[in-house]
Structure formats: C-alpha cells, structure tokens
PDB file of C-alpha atoms in Angstrom:
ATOM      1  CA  UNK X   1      -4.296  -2.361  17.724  1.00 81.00           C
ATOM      2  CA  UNK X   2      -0.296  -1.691  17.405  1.00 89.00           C
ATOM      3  CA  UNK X   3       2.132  -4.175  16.990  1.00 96.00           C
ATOM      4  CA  UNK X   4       5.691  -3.947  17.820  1.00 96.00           C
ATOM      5  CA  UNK X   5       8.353  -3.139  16.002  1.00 97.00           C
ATOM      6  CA  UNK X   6      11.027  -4.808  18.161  1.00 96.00           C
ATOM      7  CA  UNK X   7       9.182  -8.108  18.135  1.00 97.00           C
ATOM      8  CA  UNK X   8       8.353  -8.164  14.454  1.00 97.00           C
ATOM      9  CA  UNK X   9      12.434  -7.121  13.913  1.00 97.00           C
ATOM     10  CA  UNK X  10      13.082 -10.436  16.370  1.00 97.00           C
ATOM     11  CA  UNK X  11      10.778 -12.516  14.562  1.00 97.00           C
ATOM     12  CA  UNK X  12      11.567 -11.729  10.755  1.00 98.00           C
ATOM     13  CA  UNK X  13      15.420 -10.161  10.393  1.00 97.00           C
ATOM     14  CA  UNK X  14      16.722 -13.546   9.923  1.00 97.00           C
ATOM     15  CA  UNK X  15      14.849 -13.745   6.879  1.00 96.00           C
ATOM     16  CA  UNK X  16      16.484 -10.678   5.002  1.00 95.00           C
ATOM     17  CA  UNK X  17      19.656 -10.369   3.298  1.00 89.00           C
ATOM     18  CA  UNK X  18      20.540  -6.957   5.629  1.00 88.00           C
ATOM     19  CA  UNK X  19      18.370  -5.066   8.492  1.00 91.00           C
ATOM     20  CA  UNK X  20      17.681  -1.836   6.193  1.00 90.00           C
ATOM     21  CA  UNK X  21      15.468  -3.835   3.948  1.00 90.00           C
ATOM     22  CA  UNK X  22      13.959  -5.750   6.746  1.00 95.00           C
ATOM     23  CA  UNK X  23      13.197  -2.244   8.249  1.00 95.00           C
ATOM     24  CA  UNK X  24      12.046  -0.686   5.000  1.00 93.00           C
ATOM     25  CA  UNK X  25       9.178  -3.746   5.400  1.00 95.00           C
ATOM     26  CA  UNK X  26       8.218  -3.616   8.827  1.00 97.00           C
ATOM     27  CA  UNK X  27       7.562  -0.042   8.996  1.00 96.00           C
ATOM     28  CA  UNK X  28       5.126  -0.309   6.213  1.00 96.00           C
ATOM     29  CA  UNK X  29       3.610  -3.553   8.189  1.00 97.00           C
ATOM     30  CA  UNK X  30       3.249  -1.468  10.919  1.00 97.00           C
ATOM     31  CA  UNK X  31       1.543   1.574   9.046  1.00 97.00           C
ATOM     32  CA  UNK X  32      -0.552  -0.861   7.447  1.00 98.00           C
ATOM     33  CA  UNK X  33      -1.897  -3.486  10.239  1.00 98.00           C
ATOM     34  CA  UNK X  34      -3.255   0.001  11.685  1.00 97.00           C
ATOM     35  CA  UNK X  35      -4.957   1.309   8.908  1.00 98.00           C
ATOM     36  CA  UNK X  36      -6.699  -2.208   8.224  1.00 98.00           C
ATOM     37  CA  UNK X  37      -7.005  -3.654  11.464  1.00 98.00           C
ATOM     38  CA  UNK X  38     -10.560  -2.025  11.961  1.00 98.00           C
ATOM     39  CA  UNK X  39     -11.949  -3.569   9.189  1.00 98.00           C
ATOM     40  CA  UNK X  40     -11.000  -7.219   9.577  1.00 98.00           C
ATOM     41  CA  UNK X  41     -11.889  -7.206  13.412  1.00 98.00           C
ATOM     42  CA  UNK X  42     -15.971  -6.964  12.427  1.00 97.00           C
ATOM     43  CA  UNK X  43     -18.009 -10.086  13.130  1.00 96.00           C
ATOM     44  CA  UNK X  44     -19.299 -10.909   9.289  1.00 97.00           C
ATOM     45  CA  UNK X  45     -15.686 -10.333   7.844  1.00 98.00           C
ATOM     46  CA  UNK X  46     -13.861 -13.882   7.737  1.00 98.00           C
ATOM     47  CA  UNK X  47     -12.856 -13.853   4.085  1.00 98.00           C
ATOM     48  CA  UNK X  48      -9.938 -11.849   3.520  1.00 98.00           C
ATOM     49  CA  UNK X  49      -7.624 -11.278   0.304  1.00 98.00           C
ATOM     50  CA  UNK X  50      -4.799  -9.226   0.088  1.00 98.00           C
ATOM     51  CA  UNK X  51      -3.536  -8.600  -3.311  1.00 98.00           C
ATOM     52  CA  UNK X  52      -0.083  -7.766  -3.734  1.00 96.00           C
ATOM     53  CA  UNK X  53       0.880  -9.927  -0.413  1.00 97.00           C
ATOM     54  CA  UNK X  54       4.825  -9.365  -0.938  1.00 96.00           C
ATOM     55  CA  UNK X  55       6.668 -10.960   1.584  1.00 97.00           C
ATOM     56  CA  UNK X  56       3.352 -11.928   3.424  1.00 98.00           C
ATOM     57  CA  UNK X  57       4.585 -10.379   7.084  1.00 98.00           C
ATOM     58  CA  UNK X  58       1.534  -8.435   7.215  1.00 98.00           C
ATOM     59  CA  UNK X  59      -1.196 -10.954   6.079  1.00 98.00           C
ATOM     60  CA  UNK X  60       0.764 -13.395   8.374  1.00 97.00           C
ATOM     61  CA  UNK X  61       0.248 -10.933  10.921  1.00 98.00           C
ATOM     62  CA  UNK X  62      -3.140 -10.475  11.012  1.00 98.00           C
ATOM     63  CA  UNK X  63      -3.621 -14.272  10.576  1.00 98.00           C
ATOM     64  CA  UNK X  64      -2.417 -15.010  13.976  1.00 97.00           C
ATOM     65  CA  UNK X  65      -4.177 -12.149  15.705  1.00 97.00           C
ATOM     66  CA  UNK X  66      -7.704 -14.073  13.775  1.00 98.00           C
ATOM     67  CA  UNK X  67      -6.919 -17.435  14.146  1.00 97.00           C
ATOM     68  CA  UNK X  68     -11.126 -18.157  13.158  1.00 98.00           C
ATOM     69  CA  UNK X  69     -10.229 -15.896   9.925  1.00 98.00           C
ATOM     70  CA  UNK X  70      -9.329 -16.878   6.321  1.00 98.00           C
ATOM     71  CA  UNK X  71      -6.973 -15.206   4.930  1.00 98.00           C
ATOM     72  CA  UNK X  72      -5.582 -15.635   1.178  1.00 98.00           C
ATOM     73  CA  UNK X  73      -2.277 -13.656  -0.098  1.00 98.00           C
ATOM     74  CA  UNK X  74      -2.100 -13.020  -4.054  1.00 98.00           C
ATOM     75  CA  UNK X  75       1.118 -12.054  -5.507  1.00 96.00           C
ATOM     76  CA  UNK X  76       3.173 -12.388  -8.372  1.00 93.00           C
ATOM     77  CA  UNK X  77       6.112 -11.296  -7.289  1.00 88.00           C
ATOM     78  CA  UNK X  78       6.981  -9.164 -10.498  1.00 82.00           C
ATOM     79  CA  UNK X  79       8.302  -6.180 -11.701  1.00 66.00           C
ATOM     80  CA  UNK X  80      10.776  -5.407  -9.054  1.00 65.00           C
ATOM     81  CA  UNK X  81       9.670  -7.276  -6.560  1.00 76.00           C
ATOM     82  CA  UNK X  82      10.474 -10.892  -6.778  1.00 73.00           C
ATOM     83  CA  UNK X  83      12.851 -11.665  -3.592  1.00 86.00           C
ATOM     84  CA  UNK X  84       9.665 -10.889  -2.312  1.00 93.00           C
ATOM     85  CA  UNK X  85       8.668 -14.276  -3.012  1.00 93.00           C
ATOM     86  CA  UNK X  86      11.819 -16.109  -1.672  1.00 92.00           C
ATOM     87  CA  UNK X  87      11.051 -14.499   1.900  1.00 95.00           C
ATOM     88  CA  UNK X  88       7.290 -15.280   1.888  1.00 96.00           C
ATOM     89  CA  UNK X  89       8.751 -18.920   1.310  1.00 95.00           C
ATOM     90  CA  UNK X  90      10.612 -19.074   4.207  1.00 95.00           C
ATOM     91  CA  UNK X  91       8.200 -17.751   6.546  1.00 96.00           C
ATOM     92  CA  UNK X  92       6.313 -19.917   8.637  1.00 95.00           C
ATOM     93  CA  UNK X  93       2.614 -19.901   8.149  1.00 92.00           C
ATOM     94  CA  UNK X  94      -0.112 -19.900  10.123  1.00 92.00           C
ATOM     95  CA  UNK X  95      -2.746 -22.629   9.125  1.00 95.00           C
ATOM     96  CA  UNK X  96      -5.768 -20.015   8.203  1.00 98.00           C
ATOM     97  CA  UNK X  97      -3.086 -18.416   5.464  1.00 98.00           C
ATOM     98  CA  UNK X  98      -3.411 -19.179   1.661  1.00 97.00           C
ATOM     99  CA  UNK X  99      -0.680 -17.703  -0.276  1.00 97.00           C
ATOM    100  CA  UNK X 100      -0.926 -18.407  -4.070  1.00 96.00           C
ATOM    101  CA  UNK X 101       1.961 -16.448  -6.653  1.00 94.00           C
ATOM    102  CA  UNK X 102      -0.578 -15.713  -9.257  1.00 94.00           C
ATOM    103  CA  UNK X 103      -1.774 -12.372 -10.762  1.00 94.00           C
ATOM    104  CA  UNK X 104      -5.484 -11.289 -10.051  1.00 96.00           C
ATOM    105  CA  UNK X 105      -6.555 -12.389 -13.666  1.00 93.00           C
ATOM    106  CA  UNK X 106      -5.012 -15.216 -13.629  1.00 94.00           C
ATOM    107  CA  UNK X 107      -6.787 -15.885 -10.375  1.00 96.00           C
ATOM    108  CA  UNK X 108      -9.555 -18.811 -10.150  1.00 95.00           C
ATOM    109  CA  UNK X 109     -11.940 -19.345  -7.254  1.00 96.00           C
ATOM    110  CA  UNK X 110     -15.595 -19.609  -6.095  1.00 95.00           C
ATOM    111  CA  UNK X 111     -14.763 -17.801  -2.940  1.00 97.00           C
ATOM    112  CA  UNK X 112     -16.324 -14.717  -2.288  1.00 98.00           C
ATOM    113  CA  UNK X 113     -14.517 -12.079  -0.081  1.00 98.00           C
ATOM    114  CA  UNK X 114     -15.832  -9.134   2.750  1.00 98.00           C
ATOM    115  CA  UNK X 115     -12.454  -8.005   2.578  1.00 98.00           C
ATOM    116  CA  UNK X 116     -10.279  -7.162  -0.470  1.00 98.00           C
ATOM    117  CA  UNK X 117      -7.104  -4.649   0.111  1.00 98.00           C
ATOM    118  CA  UNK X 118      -3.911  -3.857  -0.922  1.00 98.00           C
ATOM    119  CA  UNK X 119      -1.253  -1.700   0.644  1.00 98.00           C
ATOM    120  CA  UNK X 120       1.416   0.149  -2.099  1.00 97.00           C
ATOM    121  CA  UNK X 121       0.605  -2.176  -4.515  1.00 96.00           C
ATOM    122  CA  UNK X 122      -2.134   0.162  -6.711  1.00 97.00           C
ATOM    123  CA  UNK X 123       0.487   2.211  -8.126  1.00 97.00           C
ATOM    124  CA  UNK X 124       2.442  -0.367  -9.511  1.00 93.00           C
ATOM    125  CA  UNK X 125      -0.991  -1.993 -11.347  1.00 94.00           C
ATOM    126  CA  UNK X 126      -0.716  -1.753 -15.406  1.00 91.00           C
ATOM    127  CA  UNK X 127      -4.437  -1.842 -15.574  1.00 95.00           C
ATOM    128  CA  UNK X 128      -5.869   0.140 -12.272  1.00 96.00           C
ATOM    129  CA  UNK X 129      -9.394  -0.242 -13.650  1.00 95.00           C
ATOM    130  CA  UNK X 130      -9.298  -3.789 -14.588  1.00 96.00           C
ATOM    131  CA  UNK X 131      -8.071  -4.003 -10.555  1.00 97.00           C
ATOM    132  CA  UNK X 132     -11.440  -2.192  -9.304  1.00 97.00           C
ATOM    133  CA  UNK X 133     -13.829  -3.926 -11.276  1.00 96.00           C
ATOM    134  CA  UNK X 134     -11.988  -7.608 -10.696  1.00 97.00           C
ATOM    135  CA  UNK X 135     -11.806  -7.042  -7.258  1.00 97.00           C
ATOM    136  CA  UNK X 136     -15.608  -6.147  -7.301  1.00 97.00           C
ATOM    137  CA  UNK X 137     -16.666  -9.201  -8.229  1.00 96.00           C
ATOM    138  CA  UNK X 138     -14.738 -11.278  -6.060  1.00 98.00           C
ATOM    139  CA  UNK X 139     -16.148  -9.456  -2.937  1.00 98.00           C
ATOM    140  CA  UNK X 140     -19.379 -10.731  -1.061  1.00 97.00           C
ATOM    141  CA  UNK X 141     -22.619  -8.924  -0.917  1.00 95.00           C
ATOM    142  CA  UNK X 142     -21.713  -6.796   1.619  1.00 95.00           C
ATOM    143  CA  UNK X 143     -17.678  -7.091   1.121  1.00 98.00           C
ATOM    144  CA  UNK X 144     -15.466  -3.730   0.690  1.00 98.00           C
ATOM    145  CA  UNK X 145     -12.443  -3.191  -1.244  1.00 98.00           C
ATOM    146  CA  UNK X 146      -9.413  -1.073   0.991  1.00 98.00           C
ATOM    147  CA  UNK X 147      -6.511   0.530  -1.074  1.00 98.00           C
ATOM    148  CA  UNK X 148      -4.205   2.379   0.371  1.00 98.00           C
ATOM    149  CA  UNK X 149      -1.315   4.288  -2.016  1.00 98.00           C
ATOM    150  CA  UNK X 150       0.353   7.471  -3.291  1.00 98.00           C
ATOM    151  CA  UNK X 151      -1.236  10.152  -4.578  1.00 98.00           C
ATOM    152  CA  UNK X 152       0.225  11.646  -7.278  1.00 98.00           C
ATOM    153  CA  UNK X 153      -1.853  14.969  -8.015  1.00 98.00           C
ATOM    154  CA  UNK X 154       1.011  15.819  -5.609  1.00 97.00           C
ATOM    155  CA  UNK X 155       4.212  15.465  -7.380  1.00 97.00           C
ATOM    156  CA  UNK X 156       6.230  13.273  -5.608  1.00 97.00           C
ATOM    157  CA  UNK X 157       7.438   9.814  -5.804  1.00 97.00           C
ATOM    158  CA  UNK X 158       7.711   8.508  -2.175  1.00 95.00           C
ATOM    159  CA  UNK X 159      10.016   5.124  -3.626  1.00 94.00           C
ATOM    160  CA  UNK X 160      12.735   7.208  -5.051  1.00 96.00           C
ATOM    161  CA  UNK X 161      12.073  10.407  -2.851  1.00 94.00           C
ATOM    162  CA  UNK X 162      11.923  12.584  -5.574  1.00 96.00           C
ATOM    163  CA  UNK X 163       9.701  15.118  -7.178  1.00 97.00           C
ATOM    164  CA  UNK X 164       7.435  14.853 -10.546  1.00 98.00           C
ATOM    165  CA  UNK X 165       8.480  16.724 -12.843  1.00 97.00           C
ATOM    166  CA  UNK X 166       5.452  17.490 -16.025  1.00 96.00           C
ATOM    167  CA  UNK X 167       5.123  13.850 -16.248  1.00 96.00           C
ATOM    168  CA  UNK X 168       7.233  10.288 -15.858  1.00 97.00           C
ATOM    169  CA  UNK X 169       9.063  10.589 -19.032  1.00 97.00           C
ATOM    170  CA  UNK X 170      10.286  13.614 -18.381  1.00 98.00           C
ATOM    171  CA  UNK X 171      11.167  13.062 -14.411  1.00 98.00           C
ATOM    172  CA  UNK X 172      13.010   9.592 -15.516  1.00 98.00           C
ATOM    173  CA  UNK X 173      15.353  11.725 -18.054  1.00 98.00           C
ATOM    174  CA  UNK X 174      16.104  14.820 -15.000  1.00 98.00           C
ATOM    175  CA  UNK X 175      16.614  11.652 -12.310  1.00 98.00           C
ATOM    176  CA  UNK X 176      17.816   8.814 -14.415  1.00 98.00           C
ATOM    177  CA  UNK X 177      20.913   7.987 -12.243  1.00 98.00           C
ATOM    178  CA  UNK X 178      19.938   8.332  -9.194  1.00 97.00           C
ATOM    179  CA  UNK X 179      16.635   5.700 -10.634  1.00 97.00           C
ATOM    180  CA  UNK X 180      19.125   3.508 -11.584  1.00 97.00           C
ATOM    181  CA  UNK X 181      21.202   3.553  -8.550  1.00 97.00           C
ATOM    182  CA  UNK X 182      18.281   2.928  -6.179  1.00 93.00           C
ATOM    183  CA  UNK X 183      17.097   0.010  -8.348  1.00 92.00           C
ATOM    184  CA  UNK X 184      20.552  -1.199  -8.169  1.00 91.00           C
ATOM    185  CA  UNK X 185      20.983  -0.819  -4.745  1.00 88.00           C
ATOM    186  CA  UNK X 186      17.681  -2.055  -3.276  1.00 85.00           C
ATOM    187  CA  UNK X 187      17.790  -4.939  -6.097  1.00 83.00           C
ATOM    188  CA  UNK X 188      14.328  -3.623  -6.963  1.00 87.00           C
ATOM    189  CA  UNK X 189      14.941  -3.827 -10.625  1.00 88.00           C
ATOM    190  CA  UNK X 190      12.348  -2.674 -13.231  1.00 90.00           C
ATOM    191  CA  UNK X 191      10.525  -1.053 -10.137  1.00 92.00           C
ATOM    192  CA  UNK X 192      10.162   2.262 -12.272  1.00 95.00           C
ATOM    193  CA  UNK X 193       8.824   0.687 -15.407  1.00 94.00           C
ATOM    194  CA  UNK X 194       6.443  -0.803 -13.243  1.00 92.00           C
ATOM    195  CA  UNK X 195       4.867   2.037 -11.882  1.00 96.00           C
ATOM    196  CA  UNK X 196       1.670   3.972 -12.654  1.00 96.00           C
ATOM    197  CA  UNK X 197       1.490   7.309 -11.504  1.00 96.00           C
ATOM    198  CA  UNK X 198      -2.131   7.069 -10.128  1.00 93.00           C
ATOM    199  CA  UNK X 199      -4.311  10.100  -9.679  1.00 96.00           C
ATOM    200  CA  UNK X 200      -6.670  10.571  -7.173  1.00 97.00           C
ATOM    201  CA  UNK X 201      -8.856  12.636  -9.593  1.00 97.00           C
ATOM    202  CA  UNK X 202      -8.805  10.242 -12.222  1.00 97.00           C
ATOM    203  CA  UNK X 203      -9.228   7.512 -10.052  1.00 97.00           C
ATOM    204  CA  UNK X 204     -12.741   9.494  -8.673  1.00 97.00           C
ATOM    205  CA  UNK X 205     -13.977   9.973 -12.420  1.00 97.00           C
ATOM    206  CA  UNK X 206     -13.779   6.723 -12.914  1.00 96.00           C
ATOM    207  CA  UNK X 207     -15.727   5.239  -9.907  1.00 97.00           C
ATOM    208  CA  UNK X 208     -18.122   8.214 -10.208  1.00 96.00           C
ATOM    209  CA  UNK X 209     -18.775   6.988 -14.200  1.00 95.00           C
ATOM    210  CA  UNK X 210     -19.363   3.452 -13.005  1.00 93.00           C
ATOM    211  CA  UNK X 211     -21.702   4.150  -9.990  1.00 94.00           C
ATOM    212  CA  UNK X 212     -19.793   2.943  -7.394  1.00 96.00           C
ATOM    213  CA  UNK X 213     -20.435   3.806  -3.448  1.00 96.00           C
ATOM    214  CA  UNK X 214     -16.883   5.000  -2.326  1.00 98.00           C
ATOM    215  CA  UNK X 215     -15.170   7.253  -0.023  1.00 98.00           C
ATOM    216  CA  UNK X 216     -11.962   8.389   0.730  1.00 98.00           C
ATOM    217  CA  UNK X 217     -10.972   8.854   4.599  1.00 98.00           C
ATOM    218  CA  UNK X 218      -9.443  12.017   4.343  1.00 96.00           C
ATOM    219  CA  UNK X 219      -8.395  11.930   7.916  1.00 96.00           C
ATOM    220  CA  UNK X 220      -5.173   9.852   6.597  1.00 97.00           C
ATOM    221  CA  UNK X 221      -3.363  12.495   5.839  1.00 96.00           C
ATOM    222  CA  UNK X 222      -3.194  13.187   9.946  1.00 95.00           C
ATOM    223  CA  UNK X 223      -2.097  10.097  10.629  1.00 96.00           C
ATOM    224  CA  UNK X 224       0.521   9.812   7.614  1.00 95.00           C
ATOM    225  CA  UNK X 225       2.246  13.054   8.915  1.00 94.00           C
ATOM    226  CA  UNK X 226       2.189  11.789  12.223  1.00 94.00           C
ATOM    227  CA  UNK X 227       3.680   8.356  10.939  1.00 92.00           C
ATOM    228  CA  UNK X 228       7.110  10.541  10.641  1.00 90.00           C
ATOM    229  CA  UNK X 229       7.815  11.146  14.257  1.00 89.00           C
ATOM    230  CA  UNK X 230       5.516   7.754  15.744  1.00 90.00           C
ATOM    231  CA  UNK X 231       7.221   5.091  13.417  1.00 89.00           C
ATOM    232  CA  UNK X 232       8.984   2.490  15.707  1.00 93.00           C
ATOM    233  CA  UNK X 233      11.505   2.095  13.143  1.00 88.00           C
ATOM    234  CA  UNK X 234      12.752   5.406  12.329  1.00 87.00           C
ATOM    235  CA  UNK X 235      13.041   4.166   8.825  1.00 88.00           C
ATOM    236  CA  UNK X 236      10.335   6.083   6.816  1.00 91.00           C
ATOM    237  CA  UNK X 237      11.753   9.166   8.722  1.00 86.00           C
ATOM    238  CA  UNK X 238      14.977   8.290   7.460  1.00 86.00           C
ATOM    239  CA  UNK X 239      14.024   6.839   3.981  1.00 86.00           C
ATOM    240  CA  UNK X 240      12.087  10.361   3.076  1.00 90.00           C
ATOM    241  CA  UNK X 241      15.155  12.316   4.205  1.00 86.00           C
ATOM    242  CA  UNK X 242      14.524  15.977   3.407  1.00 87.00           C
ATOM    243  CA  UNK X 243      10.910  15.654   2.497  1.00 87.00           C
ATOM    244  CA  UNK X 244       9.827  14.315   6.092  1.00 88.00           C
ATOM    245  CA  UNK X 245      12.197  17.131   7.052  1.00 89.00           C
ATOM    246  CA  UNK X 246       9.595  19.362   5.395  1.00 89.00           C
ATOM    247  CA  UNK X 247       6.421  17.656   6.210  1.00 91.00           C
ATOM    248  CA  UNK X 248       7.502  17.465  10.345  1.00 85.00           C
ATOM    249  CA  UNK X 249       8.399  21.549  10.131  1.00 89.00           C
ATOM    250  CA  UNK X 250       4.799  22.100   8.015  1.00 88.00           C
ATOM    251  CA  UNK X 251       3.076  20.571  11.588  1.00 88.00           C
ATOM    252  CA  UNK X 252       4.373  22.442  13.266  1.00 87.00           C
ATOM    253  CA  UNK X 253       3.617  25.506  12.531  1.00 87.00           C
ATOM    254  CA  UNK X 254       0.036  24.133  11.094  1.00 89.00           C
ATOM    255  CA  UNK X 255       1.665  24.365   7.219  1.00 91.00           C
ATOM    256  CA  UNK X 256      -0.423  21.321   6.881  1.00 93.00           C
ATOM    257  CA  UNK X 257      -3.472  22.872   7.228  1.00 93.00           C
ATOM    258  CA  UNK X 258      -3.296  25.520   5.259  1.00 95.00           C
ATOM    259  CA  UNK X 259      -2.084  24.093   1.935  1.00 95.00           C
ATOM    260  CA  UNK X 260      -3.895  20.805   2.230  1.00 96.00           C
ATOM    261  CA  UNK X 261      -7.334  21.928   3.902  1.00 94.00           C
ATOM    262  CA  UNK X 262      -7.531  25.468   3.023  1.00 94.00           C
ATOM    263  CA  UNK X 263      -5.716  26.026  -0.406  1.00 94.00           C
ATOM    264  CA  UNK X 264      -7.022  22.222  -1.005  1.00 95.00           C
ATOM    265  CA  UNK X 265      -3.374  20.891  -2.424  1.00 96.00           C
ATOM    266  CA  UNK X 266      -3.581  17.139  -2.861  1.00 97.00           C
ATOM    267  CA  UNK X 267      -2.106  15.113  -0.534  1.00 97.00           C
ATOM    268  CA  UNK X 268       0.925  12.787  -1.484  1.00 97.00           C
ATOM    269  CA  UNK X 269      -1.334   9.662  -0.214  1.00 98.00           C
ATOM    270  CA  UNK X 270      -4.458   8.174  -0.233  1.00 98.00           C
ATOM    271  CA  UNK X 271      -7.165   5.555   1.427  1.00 98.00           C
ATOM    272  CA  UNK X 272      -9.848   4.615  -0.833  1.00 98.00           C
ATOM    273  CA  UNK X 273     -12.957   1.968   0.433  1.00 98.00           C
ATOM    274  CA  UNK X 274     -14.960   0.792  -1.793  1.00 98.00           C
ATOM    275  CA  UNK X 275     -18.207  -0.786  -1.100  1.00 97.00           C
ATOM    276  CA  UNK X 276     -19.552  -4.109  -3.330  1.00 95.00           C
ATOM    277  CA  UNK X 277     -20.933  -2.996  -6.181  1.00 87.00           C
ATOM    278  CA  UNK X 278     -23.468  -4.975  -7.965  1.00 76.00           C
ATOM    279  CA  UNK X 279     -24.103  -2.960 -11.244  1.00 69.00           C
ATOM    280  CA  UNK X 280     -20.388  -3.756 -12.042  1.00 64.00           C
ATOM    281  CA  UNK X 281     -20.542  -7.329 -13.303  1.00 54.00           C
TER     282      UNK X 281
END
C-alpha cells in the first residue's frame, strides 16, 4: 500500500509554517505507512499505539485507511519537538484516533495493544530499556512491538548529516556550529541533547539477556537505499546531500553488497519486531 505524496502535500501544507518542513514530514510518512502497513492490515490487530505520534499525519493516515481500527497516538512533544504538537492540534481527526500528549510512563490504561511502534522516535528515548519492557506489557497476548530507527554501529547521524566521530561528546565539539545552526534553523531546539546514539549490538544483548523472541528484517536496508531515488518528495535525497550521493553510487556498482553483506558493516538503520513477551513483567 503507497500513498501519495502529492495528495498528502494538498491535504497537510497548510498546516506548516513553510513547505521544506512539511516535506521533511511527509517523506518520512511515506517511508513509514510502508514499512507498517503490513502489520496493521491482519485480522486480530485492532489495537494500535504509536508512541512518539509527532504531528500525528501518519497515525491519522492509517486511521482512515482502518476506519474498524483503534488507533491511540502518545507524544510529549519534548525535546525538540514541540511545534509538533501545535500541528497535531490543528489536524482534523478521524473518530477511531486517540491522541493523548503524555510520556509512556506517565501513561495510564487497561487497554491492551497487538500493535505497538514507533518510527525515529527510539533514538531520542533517555531510557531505551525502560521503552522495551513498558511497551511489553502494554501489548496483548499475541501483540508485537515495531521500531524502526538509526543505527549507529555505523557512524552517522542521519538528523544533522554528519559523521560520528569516537563518540557524541567528541562529534558535538568537531560539529558544534553547524549543530547549532540546524537546531536554529529547523527550530528543533535541544534536538541533540535529546538524542541517544542507539546501537544495534547493544540493543541485541539486551533482548537476548531478557529472553525476548525478536528479529530484525534485515531486508530494510534494500528498501532504505532504494528510498533515495523512489521518494515522491525528493526531500530525503536532498536532506542527505552527499551521503545519498554515496549510498546511490554504492548500488550501483553493488558497493552495498559488499561492505554490508560480505564485510558485514552495520547498516546506518534498523527494523526491530518484537514479539509479546510474558517473562518480562
């Protein structure tokens, strides 16, 4: 299922303050309603939560394509990312949407989910652990938990476009300036504080130490690379500048393959599912 970019530009532009941030959203909606789309259109899924809802385009989204569905949108709106909140506002909503500005502690209900995901949002979590085992036990019996973020065993950070560099102290004193221009210029402020470099590695310990049944579709990476020449937008071809530049030439000539499937290189992004686990209380 695809949607399009033109109509989603049509229906939402009005409520952004200029088209580049409007564009910056929808090609991530678009990315995103394919990548999840499979997993709400099963019969026995009708609970849904997405955590880290934003501006809600994509949960509202997938609300009118289920109209049957339930869908419930959790987001605080912090740490760079509160004009989120005054867009979600303005959007109208469809009547099987529940959007609540809380954070996932904070949040109280006897609702039980087959659906928990989040899209860019793991990476800017404090506590990623506390996130896995919360979301556990607000899933159902047979409910799954979808997160889809960077990667950083590579070292790159996709919201600034730049590389790692040993660590985040030291890549915020090389790239300081141009840090605090972006924040400045997107309005994004605090967005580096807030993030946590999350490792795909550490990330696996962890699950593996707690017994959980997880995978990780590998066969993202295809459809990430691809994401650079298929995006409606242009936007994320734009946004990544020289390092889509690279990514499109490593295609190509079948780079790709050989430093992320043979050498075994991590790639800059991930999609984790994680199935309901019950020894996690």
């Amino acid at each position: 299922m695809i949607l399009s970019y033109e109509n989603l530009k049509n229906q939402y532009v009005k409520y952004f303050k200029d088209k580049a941030k409007c564009d910056f959203i929808l090609t991530d909606v678009l990315f995103a309603f394919k990548e999840i789309y499979k997993f709400i259109d099963v019969e026995k899924v009708n609970n849904i939560l997405e955590i880290g809802s934003g501006t809600s385009i994509l949960l509202n989204e997938f609300s009118k394509k289920f109209p049957k569905k339930n869908f419930f949108g959790l987001d605080p709106h912090e740490k760079g990312f509160d004009d989120y909140e005054q867009i979600s506002k303005k959007i109208p909503k469809s009547k099987n949407l529940t959007l609540l500005h809380e954070t996932l502690n904070e949040f109280k209900t006897k609702t039980k989910f087959d659906l928990i995901f989040s899209f860019n949002v793991f990476e800017h979590l404090e506590n990623q652990n506390n996130y896995i085992k919360r979301s556990n036990q607000l899933l159902s019996e047979s409910g799954k938990s979808l997160i889809l973020c960077p990667n950083y065993d590579f070292p790159y950070e996709p919201h600034f476009v730049i590389p790692i560099i040993f660590n985040k102290e030291m890549t915020y004193k090389i790239f300081k300036k141009k840090i605090i221009n972006h924040e400045k210029t997107t309005g994004e402020h605090g967005l580096w504080d807030g993030l946590n470099l999350c490792s795909k590695k550490t990330i696996q310990k962890n699950l593996k130490k707690k017994g959980y049944n997880f995978t990780f579709d590998f066969s993202i990476k295809d459809r990430f690379l691809d994401r650079i020449d298929n995006d409606q937008s242009s936007y994320f071809k734009k946004r990544q500048g020289s390092a889509a530049k690279l990514a499109k030439f490593a295609k190509i000539f079948f780079l790709d393959k050989i430093i992320f499937d043979i050498f075994k290189i991590p790639f800059p992004y991930m999609k984790l599912i994680i199935n309901k686990n019950e020894y996690e209380k």
